[in-house]
Coordinates of C-alpha atoms in Angstrom, one line a residue:
M1 CA 7.3 -42.1 11.8
A2 CA 6.9 -39.5 14.3
S3 CA 9.9 -37.8 12.5
S4 CA 8.4 -38.0 9.7
K5 CA 5.8 -36.2 10.2
N6 CA 7.3 -33.5 12.1
S7 CA 9.0 -32.9 9.0
L8 CA 6.4 -32.4 6.9
S9 CA 4.2 -30.4 9.8
V10 CA 7.5 -28.0 9.7
L11 CA 7.7 -27.8 5.6
F12 CA 4.2 -27.2 5.3
M13 CA 4.3 -24.4 7.9
A14 CA 7.7 -23.0 6.1
L15 CA 5.5 -23.0 2.7
V16 CA 2.7 -21.1 4.3
L17 CA 5.0 -18.3 5.6
M18 CA 6.5 -17.7 2.6
A19 CA 3.2 -17.1 0.9
V20 CA 2.4 -15.0 3.7
V21 CA 5.9 -12.9 2.5
S22 CA 5.6 -12.9 -0.9
E23 CA 2.2 -11.6 -1.0
L24 CA 3.0 -8.5 1.5
A25 CA 6.0 -8.0 -1.1
T26 CA 3.7 -7.1 -3.2
A27 CA 1.2 -4.9 -1.4
S28 CA -0.8 -2.2 -3.3
S29 CA 1.2 0.8 -3.7
I30 CA 0.4 4.8 -4.6
T31 CA 3.5 6.8 -6.2
A32 CA 2.9 10.4 -5.4
Y33 CA 4.8 13.2 -7.7
G34 CA 6.2 16.5 -6.9
G35 CA 5.6 18.1 -10.2
P36 CA 3.0 19.3 -12.6
G37 CA 1.5 16.5 -14.7
C38 CA 3.2 13.7 -13.0
A39 CA 6.8 15.0 -13.3
G40 CA 9.8 15.8 -11.2
R41 CA 10.5 14.2 -7.9
R42 CA 8.5 11.3 -6.7
V43 CA 8.0 8.7 -3.8
R44 CA 6.3 5.3 -3.8
L45 CA 4.7 4.0 -0.5
D46 CA 3.8 0.5 -0.6
G47 CA 4.0 -0.1 3.2
C48 CA 1.3 -1.9 5.2
G49 CA -0.4 0.7 7.5
C50 CA -0.5 4.9 7.6
S51 CA 2.2 6.9 5.6
N52 CA 2.5 10.4 5.0
I53 CA 2.2 12.0 1.7
V54 CA 5.2 14.7 0.7
F55 CA 4.2 15.1 -2.7
R56 CA 0.9 16.3 -3.7
N57 CA 1.1 17.0 -7.5
G58 CA 0.0 13.6 -8.9
Y59 CA -0.5 10.0 -8.3
E60 CA -0.7 6.6 -9.4
F61 CA -2.2 4.0 -7.7
V62 CA -1.3 0.2 -8.2
Y63 CA -4.0 -2.1 -6.7
T64 CA -2.5 -6.0 -5.9
G65 CA -5.4 -6.7 -3.4
Q66 CA -4.7 -4.4 -0.8
T67 CA -7.1 -1.1 -0.6
A68 CA -5.9 2.5 0.7
N69 CA -8.1 4.7 2.7
M70 CA -6.9 8.8 1.9
Y71 CA -6.9 11.2 4.5
N72 CA -6.6 14.9 4.0
Q73 CA -5.0 15.4 7.6
A74 CA -1.3 14.0 8.2
D75 CA -0.8 10.9 10.4
C76 CA -4.2 9.2 9.2
Q77 CA -6.0 11.6 11.4
G78 CA -9.6 12.3 11.3
V79 CA -12.1 10.4 8.8
S80 CA -10.7 8.9 5.8
N81 CA -12.5 10.6 2.6
F82 CA -11.5 8.1 0.0
A83 CA -10.6 5.2 -0.6
F84 CA -8.9 2.9 -3.4
N85 CA -9.9 -0.5 -4.6
A86 CA -8.2 -0.8 -8.3
N87 CA -5.9 0.8 -9.9
A88 CA -6.2 4.4 -10.7
S89 CA -4.0 7.8 -11.4
G90 CA -4.4 11.3 -11.8
S91 CA -1.8 14.4 -13.0
S92 CA -3.6 17.2 -10.9
P93 CA -2.9 18.3 -7.6
F94 CA -4.7 16.8 -4.5
G95 CA -5.5 17.6 -0.9
W96 CA -4.5 14.2 0.4
R97 CA -1.8 14.0 3.1
S98 CA -2.0 10.5 4.3
V99 CA -2.7 7.0 3.2
F100 CA -3.5 4.0 5.2
I101 CA -3.1 0.6 2.7
Q102 CA -4.8 -2.3 4.3
C103 CA -2.5 -5.4 4.7

């Protein structure tokens, strides 16, 4: 009987872990474009925490439950001056130099 309870506990923990990993796999993301009008080279940033933005000529933010704070300085230094909490996009140059995705 104890072995059966332990097996159920392990199975439950495994399912919880899979759900957490699945949630992290679908983190919100921002794609930054190198060319005008969201054209040219691009980079997708979807990691939890701080990422520096290399291209700044347009963006697309895809919200999947994690908000993102935008910073005008690299390495998320200073004060966040904007936060995304919904899907958004812009095809004009912007001044953000880093993003912190809350996971």
